[in-house]
């Protein structure tokens, strides 16, 4: 542990902490655009600047390690001014699109501009004017909105390990993109969406059928329904329908990563082909029926079969797709109520 | 898994056998690649040159069905070169001498021939695995879906035990479970001889405990039928009523013709699902279930982590959560037990299931818990067998290579192996309704080595006929160099051109797992 003073208050923090982590622990908000605790610090955006006693320049809190006796100020006029000019510069090469941008309401750039009172970029000059990459089946890349924080590139490289992206350094045209800007479809991209999940602005966004404001959606934390990794994700809903999903930022077992199925395979939930009523076979065809009729028929068949042929003439396949609670009740129904151990599921498939 | 997903990154040797992890457990796949990037060594044993094989330090392109030979061969090499963990073996295991004898005949030469790989590579892999303190084995259906599936699993655990790699962090024998809650379905007693927590139905104390807990009498003491047995029992008229919840055996089970015949001939079939699946189409009654987005509950992942499923929207249409449907049927059958919500069911589960004893929704609110979690204040278990192996001492159990039920012959000269792909899931009842995924992976295919395709005059994209002793399907050729000349691969997801018309040559006599991974087939031009 080392002692560090932040805004005149002394804190004990582990010696391998960065100043940013120390501030977080102390409950002091530091704005960040490029930082991601899971990644090697990159210090690209310079939003996290702080004043450190004895150092001439402002320092990036995300990359600076704490040391004993360090004195840090996080919100001095000098710091505020510096952050403001970072935002000013970014906005000078960013479309002033907030009114129609899908990211509005969840955009870090927008939030910080609001907080620091930056209305528009004051540097006049050439703005990027590049075509979007819409070649991925699930998400789009608006190159003009990229603020070059590099998170997408680093997530794809360091965590997803697919290496589909690179920072293409062509001066003013520097861009986080696929090699030769050939587009996602031509790259090794596996559509995991992990870059989309970390983009702090509206440069990377999932494709959506209709436009929905972020503040009109709800998010519910749950477990992915596909493979056995059990990734934690948030289902995004709008007016009672699921419109997408994204990873829970932190924690076991997936630490903010998903695969293509977890990220983009939620359409089945509100699909028109979902079964909506019970069906009973009459004269060879399945016809819609009431729950009551379906329950009655099943219960009478269970009783009849059991009476005629004994409990062991009934059996059930329970499901690796259903919850523990569903499975528990299923085997209980067969064992305790019907009286047979003929219960199995496709563990082997 | 004996160990946890988060330990993968800190393994320094990763032995991947019978799992195409980057496609089937993608997020664990990323962890393996990260470990590799951090300097871990990677051993891959697979019949296909999968993505991980490209990064492997040793890649063993083994013949389907040769797992035991490989594992025994590695073990023999390790023992002969004195690389095994003698202290661990003495302290924590039994029966080592017998094991040692049993693997003696698995010389590098012999094993290299059975597996069709270079013997130096086997030695290299064995040495790499044995010399590391942090070596984890990861496997999936490539190990289990054989008629020797159970023995394959034992062979992996023999290897791990001999090197002291069970009961320590960053090691272990780690089966990657395929479906979201296959672990939980097993834990909850979705098995013919087990109540929840693997408590045996034929154990008198256990049976009495459940009679008391459930307030019933005469719980059956004899084990029930497995799925393949039930299908056979329909055939001979002894099974008359079948209730299928959330499964689609008409695509996922081996030998679909046999399944279809059984389901068509049964007296009464109930299917409960979210879509009218191929199986539901054969039902007498279909019940609409709510999807995972419409109900509360828990899933248990492959590392034994029990995690919450939360309701995000109301059930679609008139559908109901499975547990509500089951509760109602029980009530109408005269068993009147009311659960207000799934948390109450979990309370009952915890009260009768030692491994889940300390699990409650309240605790799960802050994140999952890994069983065994026996009491309310138990933090859960990151890796198993820490102090000692669960049954006391780790028992070595010699197993022999016997090969697959079918081998290639004149009539069926190729070996078909099956699996999953990244862009679809199981029988596609969900992913098949996602436009983007269908665009990327629209239809079934068969991977054929370029030389074989040339020899038979098949072009990439051409539709051919693939037949086994059980059936035949038409499917599109995908020419590749990642597979041997006498082996072909098909994904099993697709109902149209379903691989499982071809599979089903045999079952593991112990676990009853079908031998999906090896079927003899022939390939022909159509028309
Ligand atoms: S979707 Fe995944 S693989 Fe594709 S570029 Fe983004 S992070 Fe990389
Ligand atoms: S696309 Fe988004 S995440 Fe990637 S560098 Fe640009 S702003 Fe950052
Ligand atoms: S997001 Fe992908 S890896 Fe994670 S649980 Fe879902 S299917 Fe598995
Ligand atoms: S967050 Fe520190 S430089 Fe970007």
CSV table of N, CA and C in Angstrom, one decimal, chain B residues 55-197:
chain,number,residue,atom,x,y,z
B,55,UNK,N,-2.4,-22.2,-34.4
B,55,UNK,CA,-1.5,-21.5,-33.4
B,55,UNK,C,-0.8,-22.5,-32.5
B,56,UNK,N,-1.1,-23.8,-32.7
B,56,UNK,CA,-0.6,-24.8,-31.8
B,56,UNK,C,0.9,-25.0,-31.9
B,57,UNK,N,1.5,-25.3,-30.7
B,57,UNK,CA,2.9,-25.7,-30.7
B,57,UNK,C,3.1,-27.1,-31.2
B,58,UNK,N,2.1,-28.0,-30.8
B,58,UNK,CA,2.1,-29.3,-31.4
B,58,UNK,C,0.6,-29.5,-31.9
B,59,UNK,N,0.5,-29.9,-33.1
B,59,UNK,CA,-0.8,-30.2,-33.7
B,59,UNK,C,-0.8,-31.7,-34.1
B,60,UNK,N,-1.7,-32.5,-33.4
B,60,UNK,CA,-1.8,-33.9,-33.7
B,60,UNK,C,-3.1,-34.1,-34.5
B,61,UNK,N,-3.0,-34.3,-35.8
B,61,UNK,CA,-4.2,-34.5,-36.6
B,61,UNK,C,-4.6,-36.0,-36.5
B,62,UNK,N,-5.2,-36.3,-35.4
B,62,UNK,CA,-5.5,-37.7,-35.2
B,62,UNK,C,-6.7,-38.2,-36.0
B,63,UNK,N,-6.8,-39.5,-36.2
B,63,UNK,CA,-8.0,-40.1,-36.8
B,63,UNK,C,-9.1,-40.1,-35.8
B,64,UNK,N,-10.3,-39.9,-36.3
B,64,UNK,CA,-11.5,-39.9,-35.4
B,64,UNK,C,-11.5,-41.3,-34.7
B,65,UNK,N,-11.7,-41.3,-33.4
B,65,UNK,CA,-11.8,-42.6,-32.7
B,65,UNK,C,-10.5,-43.1,-32.2
B,66,UNK,N,-9.5,-42.3,-32.2
B,66,UNK,CA,-8.2,-42.8,-31.7
B,66,UNK,C,-7.7,-42.1,-30.4
B,67,UNK,N,-8.6,-41.4,-29.7
B,67,UNK,CA,-8.3,-40.7,-28.5
B,67,UNK,C,-7.6,-41.5,-27.5
B,68,UNK,N,-8.1,-42.7,-27.2
B,68,UNK,CA,-7.5,-43.5,-26.1
B,68,UNK,C,-6.1,-43.9,-26.4
B,69,UNK,N,-5.9,-44.3,-27.7
B,69,UNK,CA,-4.5,-44.7,-28.1
B,69,UNK,C,-3.6,-43.5,-27.8
B,70,UNK,N,-4.0,-42.3,-28.2
B,70,UNK,CA,-3.1,-41.2,-28.1
B,70,UNK,C,-2.8,-40.9,-26.6
B,71,UNK,N,-3.9,-40.9,-25.8
B,71,UNK,CA,-3.7,-40.5,-24.4
B,71,UNK,C,-2.9,-41.6,-23.7
B,72,UNK,N,-3.2,-42.9,-24.0
B,72,UNK,CA,-2.4,-43.9,-23.4
B,72,UNK,C,-0.9,-43.8,-23.8
B,73,UNK,N,-0.7,-43.5,-25.1
B,73,UNK,CA,0.6,-43.4,-25.6
B,73,UNK,C,1.4,-42.3,-24.9
B,74,UNK,N,0.7,-41.2,-24.7
B,74,UNK,CA,1.4,-40.0,-24.0
B,74,UNK,C,1.7,-40.5,-22.6
B,75,UNK,N,0.8,-41.1,-22.0
B,75,UNK,CA,1.0,-41.6,-20.6
B,75,UNK,C,2.2,-42.5,-20.5
B,76,UNK,N,2.2,-43.5,-21.4
B,76,UNK,CA,3.3,-44.4,-21.4
B,76,UNK,C,4.7,-43.7,-21.6
B,77,UNK,N,4.7,-42.8,-22.5
B,77,UNK,CA,6.0,-42.1,-22.7
B,77,UNK,C,6.4,-41.3,-21.5
B,78,UNK,N,5.4,-40.7,-20.8
B,78,UNK,CA,5.6,-39.9,-19.6
B,78,UNK,C,6.2,-40.8,-18.5
B,79,UNK,N,5.6,-42.0,-18.4
B,79,UNK,CA,6.1,-42.9,-17.3
B,79,UNK,C,7.5,-43.4,-17.7
B,80,UNK,N,7.6,-43.9,-18.9
B,80,UNK,CA,8.9,-44.4,-19.3
B,80,UNK,C,10.1,-43.4,-19.1
B,81,UNK,N,9.7,-42.1,-19.3
B,81,UNK,CA,10.7,-41.1,-19.2
B,81,UNK,C,10.7,-40.4,-17.8
B,82,UNK,N,10.0,-41.1,-16.9
B,82,UNK,CA,10.1,-40.6,-15.5
B,82,UNK,C,9.6,-39.2,-15.4
B,83,UNK,N,8.6,-38.8,-16.1
B,83,UNK,CA,8.1,-37.4,-16.1
B,83,UNK,C,6.8,-37.3,-15.2
B,84,UNK,N,6.4,-38.4,-14.7
B,84,UNK,CA,5.1,-38.4,-13.9
B,84,UNK,C,5.4,-37.8,-12.5
B,85,UNK,N,4.3,-37.4,-11.8
B,85,UNK,CA,4.4,-36.8,-10.5
B,85,UNK,C,4.3,-37.8,-9.4
B,86,UNK,N,5.5,-38.3,-9.0
B,86,UNK,CA,5.5,-39.5,-8.1
B,86,UNK,C,4.9,-39.2,-6.7
B,87,UNK,N,5.2,-38.0,-6.2
B,87,UNK,CA,4.7,-37.6,-4.9
B,87,UNK,C,3.2,-37.6,-4.9
B,88,UNK,N,2.7,-36.9,-5.9
B,88,UNK,CA,1.2,-36.8,-6.0
B,88,UNK,C,0.6,-38.1,-6.2
B,89,UNK,N,1.2,-39.0,-7.0
B,89,UNK,CA,0.6,-40.3,-7.2
B,89,UNK,C,0.6,-41.1,-5.9
B,90,UNK,N,1.7,-41.0,-5.2
B,90,UNK,CA,1.7,-41.7,-3.9
B,90,UNK,C,0.7,-41.2,-2.9
B,91,UNK,N,0.6,-39.9,-2.8
B,91,UNK,CA,-0.3,-39.3,-1.8
B,91,UNK,C,-1.7,-39.4,-2.1
B,92,UNK,N,-2.1,-39.1,-3.4
B,92,UNK,CA,-3.4,-38.8,-3.7
B,92,UNK,C,-4.1,-39.8,-4.7
B,93,UNK,N,-3.4,-40.9,-5.1
B,93,UNK,CA,-4.1,-41.7,-6.1
B,93,UNK,C,-3.9,-43.2,-5.7
B,94,UNK,N,-4.6,-44.0,-6.4
B,94,UNK,CA,-4.5,-45.5,-6.2
B,94,UNK,C,-4.4,-46.2,-7.5
B,95,UNK,N,-3.8,-47.4,-7.5
B,95,UNK,CA,-3.8,-48.2,-8.6
B,95,UNK,C,-2.9,-47.8,-9.8
B,96,UNK,N,-1.8,-47.1,-9.4
B,96,UNK,CA,-0.9,-46.7,-10.4
B,96,UNK,C,-0.2,-47.8,-11.2
B,97,UNK,N,0.2,-48.8,-10.4
B,97,UNK,CA,1.0,-49.9,-11.0
B,97,UNK,C,0.2,-50.6,-12.1
B,98,UNK,N,-1.1,-50.8,-11.8
B,98,UNK,CA,-1.9,-51.5,-12.8
B,98,UNK,C,-2.0,-50.6,-14.1
B,99,UNK,N,-2.1,-49.3,-13.9
B,99,UNK,CA,-2.2,-48.4,-15.0
B,99,UNK,C,-0.9,-48.5,-15.8
B,100,UNK,N,0.2,-48.4,-15.1
B,100,UNK,CA,1.5,-48.4,-15.7
B,100,UNK,C,1.6,-49.7,-16.7
B,101,UNK,N,1.2,-50.8,-16.1
B,101,UNK,CA,1.3,-52.1,-16.9
B,101,UNK,C,0.4,-51.9,-18.2
B,102,UNK,N,-0.8,-51.4,-17.9
B,102,UNK,CA,-1.8,-51.4,-19.0
B,102,UNK,C,-1.4,-50.5,-20.2
B,103,UNK,N,-0.6,-49.5,-19.9
B,103,UNK,CA,-0.3,-48.6,-21.0
B,103,UNK,C,1.1,-49.0,-21.7
B,104,UNK,N,1.7,-50.0,-21.2
B,104,UNK,CA,3.0,-50.4,-21.7
B,104,UNK,C,3.0,-50.7,-23.2
B,105,UNK,N,1.9,-51.3,-23.6
B,105,UNK,CA,1.9,-51.7,-25.0
B,105,UNK,C,1.7,-50.5,-26.0
B,106,UNK,N,1.4,-49.4,-25.4
B,106,UNK,CA,1.1,-48.2,-26.2
B,106,UNK,C,2.4,-47.4,-26.5
B,107,UNK,N,3.2,-48.1,-27.3
B,107,UNK,CA,4.5,-47.5,-27.7
B,107,UNK,C,4.2,-46.3,-28.7
B,108,UNK,N,5.2,-45.5,-28.8
B,108,UNK,CA,5.0,-44.3,-29.7
B,108,UNK,C,4.8,-44.9,-31.1
B,109,UNK,N,5.5,-45.9,-31.5
B,109,UNK,CA,5.3,-46.4,-32.9
B,109,UNK,C,3.9,-46.9,-33.1
B,110,UNK,N,3.4,-47.7,-32.1
B,110,UNK,CA,2.1,-48.3,-32.3
B,110,UNK,C,1.0,-47.2,-32.3
B,111,UNK,N,1.1,-46.2,-31.4
B,111,UNK,CA,0.2,-45.2,-31.3
B,111,UNK,C,0.2,-44.2,-32.5
B,112,UNK,N,1.4,-44.0,-33.0
B,112,UNK,CA,1.6,-43.1,-34.2
B,112,UNK,C,0.8,-43.8,-35.3
B,113,UNK,N,0.8,-45.1,-35.4
B,113,UNK,CA,0.2,-45.7,-36.5
B,113,UNK,C,-1.4,-45.7,-36.3
B,114,UNK,N,-1.9,-45.9,-35.1
B,114,UNK,CA,-3.3,-45.9,-34.9
B,114,UNK,C,-3.8,-44.5,-35.2
B,115,UNK,N,-3.1,-43.5,-34.7
B,115,UNK,CA,-3.6,-42.1,-34.8
B,115,UNK,C,-3.3,-41.5,-36.1
B,116,UNK,N,-2.3,-42.1,-36.8
B,116,UNK,CA,-1.9,-41.5,-38.1
B,116,UNK,C,-1.2,-40.2,-37.9
B,117,UNK,N,-0.3,-40.1,-36.9
B,117,UNK,CA,0.4,-38.9,-36.7
B,117,UNK,C,1.9,-39.2,-36.4
B,118,UNK,N,2.8,-38.2,-36.4
B,118,UNK,CA,4.2,-38.4,-36.3
B,118,UNK,C,4.5,-38.8,-34.8
B,119,UNK,N,5.3,-39.8,-34.6
B,119,UNK,CA,5.6,-40.2,-33.2
B,119,UNK,C,6.4,-39.2,-32.4
B,120,UNK,N,7.2,-38.4,-33.1
B,120,UNK,CA,7.9,-37.4,-32.4
B,120,UNK,C,7.0,-36.3,-31.8
B,121,UNK,N,5.9,-36.1,-32.6
B,121,UNK,CA,5.0,-35.1,-32.1
B,121,UNK,C,4.3,-35.6,-30.8
B,122,UNK,N,4.0,-36.9,-30.8
B,122,UNK,CA,3.4,-37.4,-29.6
B,122,UNK,C,4.3,-37.3,-28.4
B,123,UNK,N,5.6,-37.6,-28.6
B,123,UNK,CA,6.5,-37.5,-27.5
B,123,UNK,C,6.7,-36.0,-27.1
B,124,UNK,N,6.7,-35.1,-28.1
B,124,UNK,CA,6.8,-33.7,-27.7
B,124,UNK,C,5.6,-33.2,-26.9
B,125,UNK,N,4.4,-33.6,-27.3
B,125,UNK,CA,3.2,-33.2,-26.6
B,125,UNK,C,3.2,-33.8,-25.2
B,126,UNK,N,3.6,-35.0,-25.1
B,126,UNK,CA,3.6,-35.7,-23.8
B,126,UNK,C,4.6,-35.0,-22.8
B,127,UNK,N,5.8,-34.7,-23.3
B,127,UNK,CA,6.8,-34.0,-22.5
B,127,UNK,C,6.3,-32.6,-22.1
B,128,UNK,N,5.7,-31.9,-23.1
B,128,UNK,CA,5.2,-30.6,-22.8
B,128,UNK,C,4.2,-30.6,-21.7
B,129,UNK,N,3.3,-31.5,-21.8
B,129,UNK,CA,2.2,-31.6,-20.9
B,129,UNK,C,2.7,-31.9,-19.5
B,130,UNK,N,3.6,-32.9,-19.4
B,130,UNK,CA,4.1,-33.4,-18.2
B,130,UNK,C,5.0,-32.5,-17.4
B,131,UNK,N,5.7,-31.7,-18.2
B,131,UNK,CA,6.7,-30.8,-17.5
B,131,UNK,C,6.2,-29.5,-17.0
B,132,UNK,N,4.9,-29.3,-17.3
B,132,UNK,CA,4.3,-28.0,-16.8
B,132,UNK,C,3.6,-28.2,-15.5
B,133,UNK,N,3.6,-27.2,-14.6
B,133,UNK,CA,2.9,-27.2,-13.4
B,133,UNK,C,1.5,-26.6,-13.6
B,134,UNK,N,1.3,-26.0,-14.7
B,134,UNK,CA,0.0,-25.4,-14.9
B,134,UNK,C,-0.6,-25.8,-16.2
B,135,UNK,N,-0.8,-27.2,-16.3
B,135,UNK,CA,-1.3,-27.7,-17.6
B,135,UNK,C,-2.8,-28.1,-17.4
B,136,UNK,N,-3.6,-27.5,-18.3
B,136,UNK,CA,-5.0,-27.9,-18.3
B,136,UNK,C,-5.4,-28.6,-19.5
B,137,UNK,N,-6.3,-29.6,-19.3
B,137,UNK,CA,-6.9,-30.3,-20.5
B,137,UNK,C,-8.3,-29.8,-20.7
B,138,UNK,N,-8.6,-29.5,-22.0
B,138,UNK,CA,-9.9,-29.1,-22.3
B,138,UNK,C,-10.5,-30.0,-23.4
B,139,UNK,N,-11.7,-30.5,-23.2
B,139,UNK,CA,-12.3,-31.4,-24.2
B,139,UNK,C,-13.7,-31.1,-24.3
B,140,UNK,N,-14.3,-31.6,-25.4
B,140,UNK,CA,-15.8,-31.5,-25.5
B,140,UNK,C,-16.3,-32.8,-26.2
B,141,UNK,N,-17.2,-32.7,-27.1
B,141,UNK,CA,-17.9,-33.9,-27.6
B,141,UNK,C,-16.9,-34.7,-28.5
B,142,UNK,N,-15.8,-34.2,-28.9
B,142,UNK,CA,-14.8,-35.0,-29.6
B,142,UNK,C,-14.3,-36.1,-28.8
B,143,UNK,N,-14.4,-36.0,-27.5
B,143,UNK,CA,-14.0,-37.0,-26.5
B,143,UNK,C,-15.2,-37.9,-26.2
B,144,UNK,N,-16.3,-37.3,-25.9
B,144,UNK,CA,-17.4,-38.0,-25.4
B,144,UNK,C,-18.3,-38.8,-26.4
B,145,UNK,N,-18.4,-38.2,-27.6
B,145,UNK,CA,-19.4,-38.8,-28.6
B,145,UNK,C,-18.8,-40.0,-29.3
B,146,UNK,N,-18.3,-40.9,-28.6
B,146,UNK,CA,-17.8,-42.2,-29.2
B,146,UNK,C,-18.4,-43.3,-28.4
B,147,UNK,N,-18.3,-44.5,-29.0
B,147,UNK,CA,-18.9,-45.6,-28.2
B,147,UNK,C,-17.9,-45.9,-27.0
B,148,UNK,N,-16.7,-45.4,-27.1
B,148,UNK,CA,-15.8,-45.5,-25.9
B,148,UNK,C,-15.8,-44.1,-25.2
B,149,UNK,N,-16.8,-43.3,-25.3
B,149,UNK,CA,-16.8,-42.0,-24.7
B,149,UNK,C,-16.4,-42.0,-23.2
B,150,UNK,N,-17.0,-42.9,-22.4
B,150,UNK,CA,-16.7,-42.9,-21.0
B,150,UNK,C,-15.2,-43.2,-20.8
B,151,UNK,N,-14.7,-44.2,-21.6
B,151,UNK,CA,-13.3,-44.6,-21.5
B,151,UNK,C,-12.4,-43.4,-21.9
B,152,UNK,N,-12.8,-42.7,-22.9
B,152,UNK,CA,-12.0,-41.6,-23.4
B,152,UNK,C,-11.9,-40.6,-22.2
B,153,UNK,N,-13.0,-40.3,-21.5
B,153,UNK,CA,-12.9,-39.4,-20.4
B,153,UNK,C,-12.0,-39.9,-19.3
B,154,UNK,N,-12.1,-41.2,-19.1
B,154,UNK,CA,-11.2,-41.8,-18.0
B,154,UNK,C,-9.7,-41.7,-18.5
B,155,UNK,N,-9.5,-41.9,-19.8
B,155,UNK,CA,-8.1,-41.8,-20.3
B,155,UNK,C,-7.5,-40.3,-20.0
B,156,UNK,N,-8.4,-39.3,-20.2
B,156,UNK,CA,-7.9,-37.9,-20.0
B,156,UNK,C,-7.6,-37.8,-18.5
B,157,UNK,N,-8.5,-38.3,-17.7
B,157,UNK,CA,-8.2,-38.1,-16.2
B,157,UNK,C,-7.0,-38.9,-15.7
B,158,UNK,N,-6.8,-40.1,-16.3
B,158,UNK,CA,-5.6,-40.9,-16.0
B,158,UNK,C,-4.3,-40.0,-16.3
B,159,UNK,N,-4.4,-39.4,-17.4
B,159,UNK,CA,-3.2,-38.6,-17.8
B,159,UNK,C,-3.0,-37.4,-16.8
B,160,UNK,N,-4.1,-36.8,-16.5
B,160,UNK,CA,-4.0,-35.6,-15.6
B,160,UNK,C,-3.6,-36.0,-14.2
B,161,UNK,N,-4.1,-37.1,-13.7
B,161,UNK,CA,-3.8,-37.6,-12.4
B,161,UNK,C,-2.3,-38.0,-12.3
B,162,UNK,N,-1.8,-38.6,-13.4
B,162,UNK,CA,-0.4,-39.1,-13.3
B,162,UNK,C,0.6,-37.9,-13.3
B,163,UNK,N,0.1,-36.8,-13.8
B,163,UNK,CA,1.0,-35.6,-13.8
B,163,UNK,C,0.6,-34.6,-12.7
B,164,UNK,N,-0.2,-35.1,-11.8
B,164,UNK,CA,-0.6,-34.2,-10.6
B,164,UNK,C,-1.4,-33.0,-11.0
B,165,UNK,N,-2.2,-33.2,-12.1
B,165,UNK,CA,-2.9,-32.0,-12.6
B,165,UNK,C,-4.4,-32.0,-12.3
B,166,UNK,N,-4.8,-32.6,-11.1
B,166,UNK,CA,-6.2,-32.4,-10.7
B,166,UNK,C,-6.1,-32.0,-9.2
B,167,UNK,N,-7.0,-31.0,-8.9
B,167,UNK,CA,-7.0,-30.5,-7.5
B,167,UNK,C,-6.1,-29.3,-7.3
B,168,UNK,N,-5.6,-28.7,-8.4
B,168,UNK,CA,-4.8,-27.5,-8.3
B,168,UNK,C,-5.3,-26.5,-9.2
B,169,UNK,N,-5.0,-25.2,-8.9
B,169,UNK,CA,-5.4,-24.1,-9.7
B,169,UNK,C,-4.7,-24.2,-11.0
B,170,UNK,N,-5.3,-23.7,-12.1
B,170,UNK,CA,-4.7,-23.6,-13.4
B,170,UNK,C,-4.3,-25.0,-14.0
B,171,UNK,N,-5.1,-26.0,-13.6
B,171,UNK,CA,-4.8,-27.4,-14.2
B,171,UNK,C,-6.2,-27.9,-14.6
B,172,UNK,N,-6.3,-29.2,-14.3
B,172,UNK,CA,-7.7,-29.8,-14.4
B,172,UNK,C,-8.0,-30.6,-15.6
B,173,UNK,N,-9.1,-31.2,-15.6
B,173,UNK,CA,-9.7,-31.9,-16.7
B,173,UNK,C,-11.0,-31.2,-16.9
B,174,UNK,N,-11.1,-30.5,-18.0
B,174,UNK,CA,-12.2,-29.5,-18.2
B,174,UNK,C,-13.1,-29.8,-19.4
B,175,UNK,N,-14.2,-30.6,-19.2
B,175,UNK,CA,-15.1,-30.8,-20.3
B,175,UNK,C,-15.8,-29.5,-20.5
B,176,UNK,N,-16.0,-29.1,-21.8
B,176,UNK,CA,-16.7,-27.9,-22.1
B,176,UNK,C,-18.1,-28.3,-22.5
B,177,UNK,N,-19.1,-28.0,-21.7
B,177,UNK,CA,-20.4,-28.4,-22.0
B,177,UNK,C,-21.1,-27.6,-23.1
B,178,UNK,N,-21.8,-28.4,-24.0
B,178,UNK,CA,-22.2,-27.7,-25.2
B,178,UNK,C,-23.4,-26.8,-25.0
B,179,UNK,N,-24.4,-27.1,-24.3
B,179,UNK,CA,-25.6,-26.3,-24.2
B,179,UNK,C,-25.6,-25.5,-23.0
B,180,UNK,N,-26.3,-24.3,-23.1
B,180,UNK,CA,-26.4,-23.4,-22.0
B,180,UNK,C,-26.6,-24.0,-20.6
B,181,UNK,N,-27.5,-25.0,-20.5
B,181,UNK,CA,-27.8,-25.5,-19.2
B,181,UNK,C,-27.7,-27.1,-19.2
B,182,UNK,N,-26.8,-27.6,-20.0
B,182,UNK,CA,-26.7,-29.1,-19.9
B,182,UNK,C,-26.1,-29.5,-18.5
B,183,UNK,N,-25.2,-28.7,-18.0
B,183,UNK,CA,-24.7,-28.9,-16.6
B,183,UNK,C,-25.9,-28.9,-15.6
B,184,UNK,N,-26.7,-27.9,-15.7
B,184,UNK,CA,-27.8,-27.8,-14.8
B,184,UNK,C,-28.8,-28.9,-14.9
B,185,UNK,N,-29.1,-29.3,-16.2
B,185,UNK,CA,-30.1,-30.3,-16.4
B,185,UNK,C,-29.6,-31.6,-15.7
B,186,UNK,N,-28.3,-31.9,-15.8
B,186,UNK,CA,-27.8,-33.1,-15.1
B,186,UNK,C,-27.8,-32.9,-13.6
B,187,UNK,N,-27.4,-31.7,-13.2
B,187,UNK,CA,-27.4,-31.4,-11.7
B,187,UNK,C,-28.8,-31.6,-11.1
B,188,UNK,N,-29.8,-31.2,-11.9
B,188,UNK,CA,-31.2,-31.2,-11.4
B,188,UNK,C,-31.9,-32.6,-11.4
B,189,UNK,N,-31.2,-33.6,-11.9
B,189,UNK,CA,-31.8,-34.9,-11.9
B,189,UNK,C,-32.5,-35.2,-13.2
B,190,UNK,N,-32.0,-34.6,-14.3
B,190,UNK,CA,-32.6,-34.9,-15.6
B,190,UNK,C,-31.9,-36.1,-16.2
B,191,UNK,N,-31.7,-37.1,-15.3
B,191,UNK,CA,-31.0,-38.4,-15.7
B,191,UNK,C,-31.8,-39.5,-15.1
B,192,UNK,N,-31.8,-40.7,-15.8
B,192,UNK,CA,-32.7,-41.7,-15.4
B,192,UNK,C,-32.4,-42.4,-14.0
B,193,UNK,N,-31.2,-42.2,-13.5
B,193,UNK,CA,-31.0,-42.9,-12.2
B,193,UNK,C,-30.6,-41.9,-11.1
B,194,UNK,N,-30.8,-40.6,-11.4
B,194,UNK,CA,-30.3,-39.6,-10.4
B,194,UNK,C,-31.4,-38.6,-10.1
B,195,UNK,N,-31.5,-38.4,-8.8
B,195,UNK,CA,-32.2,-37.2,-8.3
B,195,UNK,C,-31.3,-36.0,-8.5
B,196,UNK,N,-31.7,-34.8,-8.1
B,196,UNK,CA,-30.8,-33.7,-8.2
B,196,UNK,C,-29.6,-34.0,-7.4
B,197,UNK,N,-28.5,-33.4,-7.8
B,197,UNK,CA,-27.2,-33.6,-7.1
B,197,UNK,C,-26.6,-35.0,-7.2
